[in-house]
Amino acid sequence: MYIVKSNEQACCTCDHWTGTRVQEDGGFVYTLKNLEGICSGVKRVVDGTEFNRALTFPSTSCKSWERWPALDS
């Protein structure tokens, strides 16, 4: 299990990440540590071709991080 405070910049608290996650009272986000999710915000270049979707772990972070809006409710 991977647990972070809702204000930490990690994939599981980012709006671009589509992996499984659960927001709990008390400001925590829970997910499975080894579960990958698709990030639709990161730009990666593979063999000269740019992709805007990548598999990432919930603990990963990048410069494209944007707060998951569900955390504000």
Short mmCIF file of N, CA and C in Angstrom, two decimals:
data_model
loop_
_atom_site.label_atom_id
_atom_site.label_comp_id
_atom_site.label_asym_id
_atom_site.label_seq_id
_atom_site.Cartn_x
_atom_site.Cartn_y
_atom_site.Cartn_z
N MET A 1 0.85 -1.17 0.00
CA MET A 1 0.00 0.00 0.00
C MET A 1 0.89 1.24 0.00
N TYR A 2 0.48 2.25 -0.74
CA TYR A 2 1.20 3.53 -0.80
C TYR A 2 0.26 4.60 -0.26
N ILE A 3 0.70 5.35 0.73
CA ILE A 3 -0.13 6.35 1.39
C ILE A 3 0.62 7.68 1.38
N VAL A 4 -0.06 8.74 0.93
CA VAL A 4 0.54 10.08 0.94
C VAL A 4 -0.47 11.08 1.46
N LYS A 5 0.04 12.19 1.97
CA LYS A 5 -0.83 13.31 2.31
C LYS A 5 -1.32 13.92 1.00
N SER A 6 -2.52 14.46 1.00
CA SER A 6 -3.12 14.98 -0.23
C SER A 6 -2.38 16.17 -0.81
N ASN A 7 -1.50 16.82 -0.06
CA ASN A 7 -0.76 17.97 -0.59
C ASN A 7 0.61 17.59 -1.15
N GLU A 8 0.99 16.31 -1.11
CA GLU A 8 2.26 15.86 -1.66
C GLU A 8 2.19 15.76 -3.18
N GLN A 9 3.27 16.13 -3.85
CA GLN A 9 3.30 16.06 -5.31
C GLN A 9 3.80 14.68 -5.74
N ALA A 10 2.86 13.79 -5.97
CA ALA A 10 3.14 12.44 -6.45
C ALA A 10 2.08 12.12 -7.51
N CYS A 11 2.33 11.13 -8.33
CA CYS A 11 1.36 10.79 -9.38
C CYS A 11 -0.03 10.52 -8.82
N CYS A 12 -0.11 9.87 -7.67
CA CYS A 12 -1.43 9.52 -7.15
C CYS A 12 -2.21 10.73 -6.62
N THR A 13 -1.60 11.90 -6.55
CA THR A 13 -2.33 13.12 -6.18
C THR A 13 -2.43 14.07 -7.36
N CYS A 14 -2.06 13.62 -8.54
CA CYS A 14 -2.04 14.46 -9.74
C CYS A 14 -3.29 14.22 -10.60
N ASP A 15 -3.79 15.27 -11.21
CA ASP A 15 -4.97 15.18 -12.06
C ASP A 15 -4.70 14.40 -13.35
N HIS A 16 -3.45 14.32 -13.78
CA HIS A 16 -3.11 13.62 -15.02
C HIS A 16 -3.07 12.11 -14.87
N TRP A 17 -3.00 11.61 -13.66
CA TRP A 17 -2.80 10.17 -13.40
C TRP A 17 -4.13 9.44 -13.35
N THR A 18 -4.23 8.29 -14.02
CA THR A 18 -5.49 7.55 -14.09
C THR A 18 -5.46 6.24 -13.31
N GLY A 19 -4.46 6.05 -12.47
CA GLY A 19 -4.38 4.83 -11.69
C GLY A 19 -5.43 4.79 -10.58
N THR A 20 -5.59 3.63 -10.00
CA THR A 20 -6.55 3.44 -8.91
C THR A 20 -6.05 4.15 -7.66
N ARG A 21 -6.92 4.93 -7.04
CA ARG A 21 -6.58 5.65 -5.82
C ARG A 21 -7.85 5.95 -5.05
N VAL A 22 -7.70 6.12 -3.75
CA VAL A 22 -8.84 6.41 -2.90
C VAL A 22 -8.47 7.58 -2.00
N GLN A 23 -9.34 8.56 -1.95
CA GLN A 23 -9.14 9.69 -1.05
C GLN A 23 -9.90 9.40 0.24
N GLU A 24 -9.23 9.57 1.36
CA GLU A 24 -9.84 9.31 2.65
C GLU A 24 -9.92 10.60 3.46
N ASP A 25 -10.82 10.62 4.42
CA ASP A 25 -10.89 11.74 5.34
C ASP A 25 -9.56 11.89 6.05
N GLY A 26 -9.22 13.09 6.43
CA GLY A 26 -7.95 13.32 7.10
C GLY A 26 -6.86 13.73 6.14
N GLY A 27 -7.18 13.84 4.85
CA GLY A 27 -6.21 14.33 3.88
C GLY A 27 -5.20 13.31 3.39
N PHE A 28 -5.60 12.05 3.28
CA PHE A 28 -4.69 11.02 2.79
C PHE A 28 -5.22 10.41 1.49
N VAL A 29 -4.29 10.00 0.63
CA VAL A 29 -4.61 9.29 -0.60
C VAL A 29 -3.94 7.92 -0.51
N TYR A 30 -4.71 6.87 -0.78
CA TYR A 30 -4.23 5.49 -0.71
C TYR A 30 -4.25 4.88 -2.11
N THR A 31 -3.24 4.08 -2.39
CA THR A 31 -3.18 3.31 -3.62
C THR A 31 -2.24 2.13 -3.39
N LEU A 32 -2.09 1.28 -4.37
CA LEU A 32 -1.16 0.15 -4.25
C LEU A 32 0.20 0.58 -4.77
N LYS A 33 1.24 0.30 -4.01
CA LYS A 33 2.59 0.77 -4.31
C LYS A 33 3.09 0.36 -5.68
N ASN A 34 2.83 -0.87 -6.10
CA ASN A 34 3.36 -1.39 -7.37
C ASN A 34 2.36 -1.33 -8.51
N LEU A 35 1.29 -0.57 -8.34
CA LEU A 35 0.26 -0.45 -9.36
C LEU A 35 0.57 0.73 -10.28
N GLU A 36 0.74 0.46 -11.55
CA GLU A 36 1.01 1.53 -12.50
C GLU A 36 -0.29 2.16 -12.98
N GLY A 37 -0.23 3.42 -13.32
CA GLY A 37 -1.36 4.14 -13.90
C GLY A 37 -0.88 4.90 -15.10
N ILE A 38 -1.80 5.29 -15.96
CA ILE A 38 -1.42 6.06 -17.15
C ILE A 38 -1.42 7.53 -16.81
N CYS A 39 -0.33 8.19 -17.14
CA CYS A 39 -0.22 9.64 -16.98
C CYS A 39 -0.47 10.27 -18.34
N SER A 40 -1.41 11.20 -18.40
CA SER A 40 -1.71 11.86 -19.68
C SER A 40 -1.11 13.25 -19.76
N GLY A 41 -0.21 13.59 -18.85
CA GLY A 41 0.37 14.93 -18.85
C GLY A 41 1.85 14.99 -19.14
N VAL A 42 2.56 13.89 -18.94
CA VAL A 42 4.00 13.88 -19.13
C VAL A 42 4.32 13.72 -20.61
N LYS A 43 5.35 14.38 -21.08
CA LYS A 43 5.78 14.26 -22.47
C LYS A 43 7.06 13.44 -22.49
N ARG A 44 7.06 12.37 -23.25
CA ARG A 44 8.25 11.53 -23.39
C ARG A 44 8.55 11.34 -24.86
N VAL A 45 9.84 11.30 -25.20
CA VAL A 45 10.25 11.08 -26.58
C VAL A 45 10.89 9.70 -26.67
N VAL A 46 10.32 8.86 -27.51
CA VAL A 46 10.83 7.51 -27.73
C VAL A 46 11.11 7.36 -29.22
N ASP A 47 12.35 7.06 -29.57
CA ASP A 47 12.76 6.90 -30.98
C ASP A 47 12.34 8.09 -31.84
N GLY A 48 12.43 9.30 -31.30
CA GLY A 48 12.12 10.51 -32.04
C GLY A 48 10.64 10.87 -32.09
N THR A 49 9.78 10.04 -31.49
CA THR A 49 8.34 10.30 -31.48
C THR A 49 7.92 10.73 -30.08
N GLU A 50 7.17 11.83 -30.00
CA GLU A 50 6.74 12.33 -28.70
C GLU A 50 5.40 11.72 -28.30
N PHE A 51 5.33 11.24 -27.07
CA PHE A 51 4.11 10.67 -26.53
C PHE A 51 3.66 11.52 -25.34
N ASN A 52 2.36 11.68 -25.15
CA ASN A 52 1.88 12.39 -23.97
C ASN A 52 1.16 11.46 -23.02
N ARG A 53 1.40 10.17 -23.13
CA ARG A 53 0.85 9.17 -22.21
C ARG A 53 1.98 8.23 -21.82
N ALA A 54 2.06 7.93 -20.54
CA ALA A 54 3.13 7.05 -20.06
C ALA A 54 2.63 6.28 -18.85
N LEU A 55 3.16 5.08 -18.66
CA LEU A 55 2.87 4.32 -17.45
C LEU A 55 3.77 4.83 -16.33
N THR A 56 3.18 5.12 -15.18
CA THR A 56 3.95 5.59 -14.05
C THR A 56 3.46 4.93 -12.77
N PHE A 57 4.31 4.91 -11.77
CA PHE A 57 3.94 4.41 -10.45
C PHE A 57 3.33 5.56 -9.65
N PRO A 58 2.53 5.27 -8.64
CA PRO A 58 1.87 6.32 -7.86
C PRO A 58 2.84 7.23 -7.12
N SER A 59 4.06 6.77 -6.87
CA SER A 59 5.03 7.56 -6.13
C SER A 59 5.87 8.47 -7.02
N THR A 60 5.71 8.37 -8.34
CA THR A 60 6.49 9.16 -9.27
C THR A 60 6.01 10.61 -9.26
N SER A 61 6.87 11.52 -9.64
CA SER A 61 6.49 12.93 -9.75
C SER A 61 7.21 13.55 -10.93
N CYS A 62 6.62 14.61 -11.50
CA CYS A 62 7.26 15.29 -12.62
C CYS A 62 6.87 16.77 -12.60
N LYS A 63 7.39 17.53 -13.55
CA LYS A 63 7.13 18.97 -13.63
C LYS A 63 5.72 19.29 -14.12
N SER A 64 4.99 18.30 -14.63
CA SER A 64 3.64 18.52 -15.14
C SER A 64 2.56 18.29 -14.09
N TRP A 65 2.96 18.09 -12.82
CA TRP A 65 2.01 17.78 -11.75
C TRP A 65 0.96 18.88 -11.60
N GLU A 66 -0.29 18.46 -11.53
CA GLU A 66 -1.42 19.36 -11.24
C GLU A 66 -2.29 18.68 -10.21
N ARG A 67 -2.70 19.43 -9.21
CA ARG A 67 -3.49 18.88 -8.10
C ARG A 67 -4.78 18.23 -8.60
N TRP A 68 -5.04 17.01 -8.14
CA TRP A 68 -6.25 16.28 -8.46
C TRP A 68 -7.44 17.03 -7.86
N PRO A 69 -8.40 17.51 -8.67
CA PRO A 69 -9.50 18.33 -8.16
C PRO A 69 -10.34 17.65 -7.09
N ALA A 70 -10.43 16.34 -7.07
CA ALA A 70 -11.20 15.65 -6.04
C ALA A 70 -10.66 15.92 -4.65
N LEU A 71 -9.41 16.32 -4.55
CA LEU A 71 -8.80 16.61 -3.25
C LEU A 71 -9.32 17.90 -2.66
N ASP A 72 -9.93 18.74 -3.47
CA ASP A 72 -10.45 20.03 -3.00
C ASP A 72 -11.88 19.93 -2.49
N SER A 73 -12.52 18.77 -2.65
CA SER A 73 -13.92 18.64 -2.23
C SER A 73 -14.04 18.01 -0.87
#
